[in-house]
Short mmCIF file of C-alpha atoms and ligand atoms in Angstrom, two decimals:
data_model
loop_
_atom_site.label_atom_id
_atom_site.label_comp_id
_atom_site.label_asym_id
_atom_site.label_seq_id
_atom_site.Cartn_x
_atom_site.Cartn_y
_atom_site.Cartn_z
CA UNK A 1 -223.25 -87.00 224.73
CA UNK A 2 -226.63 -85.75 223.63
CA UNK A 3 -228.60 -87.17 220.71
CA UNK A 4 -230.11 -83.74 220.06
CA UNK A 5 -229.11 -81.93 216.88
CA UNK A 6 -227.20 -78.67 217.27
CA UNK A 7 -227.88 -75.02 216.51
CA UNK A 8 -224.98 -72.66 215.82
CA UNK A 9 -225.56 -68.91 216.05
CA UNK A 10 -221.99 -67.54 215.88
CA UNK A 11 -219.89 -68.55 212.89
CA UNK A 12 -217.87 -66.27 210.61
CA UNK A 13 -218.20 -67.57 207.05
CA UNK A 14 -214.64 -66.71 205.98
CA UNK A 15 -213.31 -67.71 209.40
CA UNK A 16 -214.79 -71.17 208.89
CA UNK A 17 -212.93 -71.75 205.61
CA UNK A 18 -210.95 -74.98 205.82
CA UNK A 19 -207.23 -74.24 205.19
CA UNK A 20 -207.21 -76.78 202.34
CA UNK A 21 -210.05 -74.88 200.67
CA UNK A 22 -208.11 -71.58 200.90
CA UNK A 23 -204.96 -73.29 199.54
CA UNK A 24 -206.94 -74.74 196.62
CA UNK A 25 -208.32 -71.33 195.68
CA UNK A 26 -204.85 -69.76 196.04
CA UNK A 27 -203.39 -72.40 193.70
CA UNK A 28 -206.21 -71.97 191.18
CA UNK A 29 -205.62 -68.22 191.08
CA UNK A 30 -201.81 -68.34 191.25
CA UNK A 31 -201.78 -66.36 194.52
CA UNK A 32 -198.96 -66.85 197.04
CA UNK A 33 -200.17 -66.57 200.63
CA UNK A 34 -197.28 -65.64 202.92
CA UNK A 35 -197.55 -65.89 206.69
CA UNK A 36 -200.96 -67.58 206.75
CA UNK A 37 -200.17 -71.26 207.30
CA UNK A 38 -197.85 -72.99 209.74
CA UNK A 39 -195.63 -75.99 208.90
CA UNK A 40 -198.50 -78.45 209.51
CA UNK A 41 -200.76 -76.60 207.06
CA UNK A 42 -203.08 -75.07 209.65
CA UNK A 43 -203.63 -71.32 210.10
CA UNK A 44 -200.84 -69.73 212.13
CA UNK A 45 -200.88 -66.47 214.15
CA UNK A 46 -199.48 -65.10 217.43
CA UNK A 47 -202.27 -63.17 219.13
CA UNK A 48 -205.71 -61.65 218.48
CA UNK A 49 -204.50 -58.77 216.30
CA UNK A 50 -202.29 -61.14 214.32
CA UNK A 51 -205.27 -63.52 214.01
CA UNK A 52 -207.30 -60.71 212.42
CA UNK A 53 -204.43 -60.01 209.98
CA UNK A 54 -204.05 -63.66 208.98
CA UNK A 55 -207.84 -63.94 208.67
CA UNK A 56 -207.94 -60.99 206.29
CA UNK A 57 -204.94 -62.30 204.32
CA UNK A 58 -206.67 -65.66 203.82
CA UNK A 59 -209.83 -63.93 202.56
CA UNK A 60 -207.88 -62.29 199.73
CA UNK A 61 -208.23 -65.53 197.71
CA UNK A 62 -212.03 -65.33 198.05
CA UNK A 63 -212.67 -63.09 195.08
CA UNK A 64 -215.78 -63.99 193.10
CA UNK A 65 -219.39 -64.78 193.96
CA UNK A 66 -218.65 -68.35 192.86
CA UNK A 67 -215.81 -68.56 195.41
CA UNK A 68 -218.27 -67.61 198.15
CA UNK A 69 -220.82 -70.13 196.88
CA UNK A 70 -218.20 -72.88 197.09
CA UNK A 71 -217.11 -71.64 200.51
CA UNK A 72 -220.67 -71.69 201.85
CA UNK A 73 -221.12 -75.26 200.68
CA UNK A 74 -217.79 -76.38 202.21
CA UNK A 75 -218.58 -74.71 205.53
CA UNK A 76 -222.11 -76.08 205.82
CA UNK A 77 -220.93 -79.60 204.93
CA UNK A 78 -218.64 -79.36 207.97
CA UNK A 79 -221.55 -78.12 210.11
CA UNK A 80 -223.75 -81.00 208.95
CA UNK A 81 -220.99 -83.50 209.78
CA UNK A 82 -221.19 -82.32 213.41
CA UNK A 83 -224.97 -82.61 213.70
CA UNK A 84 -225.81 -78.96 213.13
CA UNK A 85 -229.28 -78.42 211.62
CA UNK A 86 -229.46 -74.62 211.80
CA UNK A 87 -226.59 -72.17 211.28
CA UNK A 88 -226.41 -68.41 211.28
CA UNK A 89 -223.24 -67.15 209.65
CA UNK A 90 -221.68 -63.70 209.74
CA UNK A 91 -221.38 -62.44 206.16
CA UNK A 92 -219.14 -59.46 205.44
CA UNK A 93 -219.85 -57.28 202.39
CA UNK A 94 -216.34 -55.88 202.99
CA UNK A 95 -214.97 -59.13 201.55
CA UNK A 96 -217.81 -59.53 199.00
CA UNK A 97 -217.29 -56.80 196.44
CA UNK A 98 -216.32 -54.06 198.92
CA UNK A 99 -219.80 -53.09 200.15
CA UNK A 100 -221.06 -52.21 196.65
CA UNK A 101 -224.81 -52.90 196.64
CA UNK A 102 -225.00 -54.46 193.18
CA UNK A 103 -222.00 -56.70 193.82
CA UNK A 104 -223.31 -57.65 197.26
CA UNK A 105 -226.56 -58.91 195.70
CA UNK A 106 -224.54 -61.14 193.34
CA UNK A 107 -222.40 -62.53 196.13
CA UNK A 108 -225.47 -63.18 198.21
CA UNK A 109 -227.16 -65.03 195.34
CA UNK A 110 -224.12 -67.30 195.10
CA UNK A 111 -224.06 -67.82 198.89
CA UNK A 112 -227.75 -68.79 198.71
CA UNK A 113 -226.99 -71.33 195.96
CA UNK A 114 -224.10 -72.77 197.97
CA UNK A 115 -226.33 -73.15 201.03
CA UNK A 116 -229.02 -74.86 198.95
CA UNK A 117 -226.48 -77.58 198.08
CA UNK A 118 -226.46 -78.58 201.78
CA UNK A 119 -230.16 -79.09 202.57
CA UNK A 120 -229.37 -80.78 205.92
CA UNK A 121 -228.56 -77.34 207.37
CA UNK A 122 -231.05 -74.47 207.50
CA UNK A 123 -229.03 -71.33 206.82
CA UNK A 124 -229.44 -67.65 207.71
CA UNK A 125 -227.01 -64.77 207.24
CA UNK A 126 -226.08 -61.93 209.60
CA UNK A 127 -224.62 -59.04 207.60
CA UNK A 128 -221.61 -57.97 209.60
CA UNK A 129 -219.61 -54.78 209.75
CA UNK A 130 -216.00 -54.89 210.84
CA UNK A 131 -215.29 -52.61 213.76
CA UNK A 132 -211.70 -51.71 212.94
CA UNK A 133 -212.73 -50.61 209.43
CA UNK A 134 -214.64 -47.78 211.12
CA UNK A 135 -218.17 -46.31 211.33
CA UNK A 136 -218.31 -44.92 207.77
CA UNK A 137 -217.72 -48.32 206.16
CA UNK A 138 -220.19 -49.77 208.67
CA UNK A 139 -222.89 -47.45 207.29
CA UNK A 140 -222.29 -48.85 203.80
CA UNK A 141 -222.45 -52.36 205.25
CA UNK A 142 -225.72 -51.48 206.98
CA UNK A 143 -227.05 -50.25 203.62
CA UNK A 144 -226.24 -53.69 202.15
CA UNK A 145 -228.04 -55.33 205.07
CA UNK A 146 -231.13 -53.13 204.73
CA UNK A 147 -231.23 -53.66 200.96
CA UNK A 148 -231.14 -57.45 201.22
CA UNK A 149 -233.10 -58.04 204.46
CA UNK A 150 -235.46 -60.94 203.87
CA UNK A 151 -235.73 -64.70 204.12
CA UNK A 152 -231.96 -65.26 204.07
CA UNK A 153 -230.54 -62.10 205.63
CA UNK A 154 -232.20 -61.87 209.02
CA UNK A 155 -229.60 -60.14 211.18
CA UNK A 156 -227.01 -57.40 211.42
CA UNK A 157 -223.88 -57.59 213.54
CA UNK A 158 -220.36 -56.36 214.19
CA UNK A 159 -217.07 -58.21 214.63
CA UNK A 160 -213.46 -57.07 214.54
CA UNK A 161 -211.09 -55.40 216.96
CA UNK A 162 -212.88 -54.28 220.14
CA UNK A 163 -209.88 -52.09 220.93
CA UNK A 164 -210.85 -49.52 218.29
CA UNK A 165 -213.85 -47.15 218.35
CA UNK A 166 -216.80 -47.54 220.74
CA UNK A 167 -220.00 -49.51 220.30
CA UNK A 168 -221.85 -46.17 220.23
CA UNK A 169 -219.87 -45.04 217.15
CA UNK A 170 -221.91 -47.61 215.22
CA UNK A 171 -225.34 -46.64 216.60
CA UNK A 172 -226.54 -45.21 213.27
CA UNK A 173 -225.86 -48.49 211.43
CA UNK A 174 -227.56 -50.61 214.08
CA UNK A 175 -230.58 -48.28 214.17
CA UNK A 176 -230.94 -48.57 210.38
CA UNK A 177 -230.73 -52.36 210.55
CA UNK A 178 -233.26 -52.51 213.39
CA UNK A 179 -235.62 -50.27 211.36
CA UNK A 180 -235.38 -52.84 208.52
CA UNK A 181 -236.55 -55.57 210.91
CA UNK A 182 -233.18 -57.28 211.34
CA UNK A 183 -232.10 -59.02 214.55
CA UNK A 184 -229.07 -57.41 216.19
CA UNK A 185 -225.89 -58.80 217.72
CA UNK A 186 -222.41 -57.38 218.31
CA UNK A 187 -219.10 -58.73 219.57
CA UNK A 188 -218.56 -57.43 223.10
CA UNK A 189 -217.06 -58.69 226.33
CA UNK A 190 -214.51 -60.80 224.47
CA UNK A 191 -211.43 -58.58 224.77
CA UNK A 192 -213.41 -55.62 226.11
CA UNK A 193 -214.54 -55.74 229.74
CA UNK A 194 -218.06 -55.52 231.21
CA UNK A 195 -218.47 -51.89 230.08
CA UNK A 196 -218.29 -53.00 226.44
CA UNK A 197 -221.28 -55.28 227.07
CA UNK A 198 -223.21 -52.47 228.77
CA UNK A 199 -222.43 -50.17 225.83
CA UNK A 200 -223.70 -52.81 223.40
CA UNK A 201 -227.01 -52.94 225.26
CA UNK A 202 -227.41 -49.21 225.87
CA UNK A 203 -226.06 -47.83 222.60
CA UNK A 204 -226.89 -50.53 220.03
CA UNK A 205 -229.96 -52.21 221.63
CA UNK A 206 -228.87 -55.71 220.65
CA UNK A 207 -230.78 -58.81 221.80
CA UNK A 208 -227.70 -61.04 221.54
CA UNK A 209 -224.02 -60.54 222.30
CA UNK A 210 -221.14 -62.25 220.49
CA UNK A 211 -219.10 -63.76 223.35
CA UNK A 212 -220.08 -61.42 226.24
CA UNK A 213 -218.26 -63.74 228.60
CA UNK A 214 -216.35 -60.99 230.43
CA UNK A 215 -219.71 -59.92 231.88
CA UNK A 216 -218.76 -62.55 234.46
CA UNK A 217 -216.52 -59.89 236.08
CA UNK A 218 -219.53 -57.74 237.06
CA UNK A 219 -222.34 -59.21 239.23
CA UNK A 220 -224.77 -56.36 238.44
CA UNK A 221 -224.27 -56.95 234.72
CA UNK A 222 -224.83 -60.69 235.13
CA UNK A 223 -228.16 -59.92 236.82
CA UNK A 224 -229.07 -57.50 234.02
CA UNK A 225 -228.32 -60.07 231.28
CA UNK A 226 -230.41 -62.66 233.12
CA UNK A 227 -233.33 -60.28 233.76
CA UNK A 228 -233.41 -58.86 230.24
CA UNK A 229 -232.89 -62.27 228.62
CA UNK A 230 -229.86 -61.12 226.62
CA UNK A 231 -228.47 -64.19 224.88
CA UNK A 232 -224.72 -64.80 224.79
CA UNK A 233 -223.22 -66.51 221.75
CA UNK A 234 -220.45 -68.22 223.69
CA UNK A 235 -217.47 -69.73 221.86
CA UNK A 236 -215.39 -71.43 224.56
CA UNK A 237 -212.71 -72.93 222.28
CA UNK A 238 -212.13 -69.56 220.60
CA UNK A 239 -211.77 -67.83 223.99
CA UNK A 240 -209.19 -70.36 225.19
CA UNK A 241 -207.09 -70.33 222.01
CA UNK A 242 -207.12 -66.51 221.83
CA UNK A 243 -206.07 -66.35 225.47
CA UNK A 244 -209.17 -64.75 227.01
CA UNK A 245 -209.05 -67.68 229.51
CA UNK A 246 -206.09 -69.90 230.31
CA UNK A 247 -208.04 -73.11 229.78
CA UNK A 248 -211.58 -74.47 229.54
CA UNK A 249 -211.79 -75.07 233.31
CA UNK A 250 -211.31 -71.32 233.83
CA UNK A 251 -214.05 -70.44 231.32
CA UNK A 252 -217.14 -68.76 232.84
CA UNK A 253 -219.85 -70.38 230.66
CA UNK A 254 -221.03 -72.74 233.38
CA UNK A 255 -221.15 -69.99 236.04
CA UNK A 256 -223.03 -67.65 233.69
CA UNK A 257 -225.54 -70.38 232.89
CA UNK A 258 -226.05 -71.16 236.57
CA UNK A 259 -226.65 -67.44 237.22
CA UNK A 260 -229.54 -67.53 234.73
CA UNK A 261 -227.83 -65.87 231.76
CA UNK A 262 -229.13 -67.42 228.51
CA UNK A 263 -226.07 -69.01 226.90
CA UNK A 264 -225.59 -70.78 223.56
CA UNK A 265 -222.54 -72.60 222.18
CA UNK A 266 -220.72 -71.89 218.90
CA UNK A 267 -217.31 -72.26 217.26
CA UNK A 268 -216.60 -68.70 215.91
CA UNK A 269 -213.84 -69.58 213.37
CA UNK A 270 -213.42 -73.34 213.80
CA UNK A 271 -210.27 -74.13 211.78
CA UNK A 272 -208.46 -71.13 213.28
CA UNK A 273 -209.11 -72.52 216.76
CA UNK A 274 -208.76 -76.24 216.01
CA UNK A 275 -212.36 -76.82 217.01
CA UNK A 276 -215.79 -77.96 215.79
CA UNK A 277 -219.22 -78.31 217.41
CA UNK A 278 -218.53 -81.88 218.55
CA UNK A 279 -215.28 -80.80 220.23
CA UNK A 280 -217.02 -77.86 221.95
CA UNK A 281 -219.74 -80.12 223.39
CA UNK A 282 -217.16 -82.72 224.47
CA UNK A 283 -215.07 -80.05 226.22
CA UNK A 284 -218.14 -78.80 228.14
CA UNK A 285 -218.94 -82.34 229.22
CA UNK A 286 -215.39 -82.94 230.37
CA UNK A 287 -214.90 -79.59 232.15
CA UNK A 288 -218.34 -79.05 233.69
CA UNK A 289 -220.13 -82.38 233.44
CA UNK A 290 -222.66 -81.04 230.93
CA UNK A 291 -225.03 -83.71 229.68
CA UNK A 292 -228.42 -84.03 228.08
CA UNK A 293 -230.17 -81.49 230.36
CA UNK A 294 -227.62 -78.73 229.69
CA UNK A 295 -227.47 -79.39 225.95
CA UNK A 296 -231.27 -79.38 225.73
CA UNK A 297 -231.24 -76.07 227.57
CA UNK A 298 -228.69 -74.42 225.24
CA UNK A 299 -230.58 -75.86 222.24
CA UNK A 300 -233.85 -74.29 223.47
CA UNK A 301 -232.13 -70.96 224.16
CA UNK A 302 -230.61 -70.95 220.67
CA UNK A 303 -233.89 -71.87 218.96
CA UNK A 304 -235.68 -69.11 220.85
CA UNK A 305 -232.96 -66.53 220.07
CA UNK A 306 -232.42 -67.47 216.41
CA UNK A 307 -233.03 -64.70 213.89
CA UNK A 308 -235.60 -66.75 211.98
CA UNK A 309 -239.31 -66.83 211.14
CA UNK A 310 -241.92 -68.37 213.44
CA UNK A 311 -242.37 -71.51 211.30
CA UNK A 312 -238.65 -72.28 211.35
CA UNK A 313 -238.47 -71.60 215.10
CA UNK A 314 -241.38 -73.96 215.76
CA UNK A 315 -239.68 -76.64 213.66
CA UNK A 316 -236.43 -76.22 215.60
CA UNK A 317 -238.27 -76.37 218.92
CA UNK A 318 -240.15 -79.51 217.83
CA UNK A 319 -236.89 -81.50 218.10
CA UNK A 320 -237.14 -81.06 221.89
CA UNK A 321 -240.36 -83.07 222.07
N1 ADE B 401 -213.86 -61.90 213.53
C1 ADE B 401 -213.68 -63.20 213.39
N2 ADE B 401 -213.53 -63.80 214.59
C2 ADE B 401 -213.60 -62.82 215.51
C3 ADE B 401 -213.52 -62.78 216.92
N3 ADE B 401 -213.33 -63.88 217.65
N4 ADE B 401 -213.62 -61.59 217.53
C4 ADE B 401 -213.81 -60.48 216.82
N5 ADE B 401 -213.90 -60.46 215.49
C5 ADE B 401 -213.80 -61.63 214.84
ZN1 ZN B 402 -216.92 -63.98 216.36
#
């Protein structure tokens, strides 16, 4: 196990909500959540589409800016407990006032306050559109991102169901975000095959890909990712629980890394997948023998790919000395 701190680049804020936190909010508001929790109190779902439904049902208790401030604090306290010193979280205006600009600013102010209560973790937000909500809503999300781009909001991204629409349908939103100086990432190559990763590069011009692991099926694409330095935000535990791979031994992260693809390690939606950053690192050690050299390498890749300012990047890189 490495003594290095950790950097996490792929974490959905609502998806990181501890189940107990969601239950507390539900109780406070008198909301009954049906079909969200299993008998042991953890999130319960059958497959990826059901996961997205349960995820969205759980977010219905997150209603006010204050709720999001409390959520941010709870999530970053978990990150800190696993040695994370820098986190980028996907923030969805869809769940924060429905993409209304004025409301979004209020939610973001509360998220900033929540993050400030956990000074151990440096925090940045990636405003994220949700693919299955469609390109029109994504434009409104992009407007929120452009309006609030700055020291906290440093990226724009897309999550959601890869089975609906194409990456190119969202080109306008990504172009607007790029124009505003935001870093770009999109989920691709998780449930979509190699072509979805190529589309993300050609149509959205992202520098990072959420997951991207199915690029492993296409040698020419692997070479392209390595040559162009496209960074994959790999979430092995998520991929195994959602059935992209049968088990960690079958996961391609080690092969991709050996082929020169820049890979990083994240948890995606940790309580949904029964994981955390410590468990992810332990699994990589057990499955592939990763040790200090590999964890230093993913740390450096993450620090170099982070959507942050030069001073923060230099500080993150200084931990390698
Ligand atoms: N939103 C939250 N988690 C996600 C995932 N793993 N894939 C796509 N969208 C998501
Ligand atoms: Zn994700």
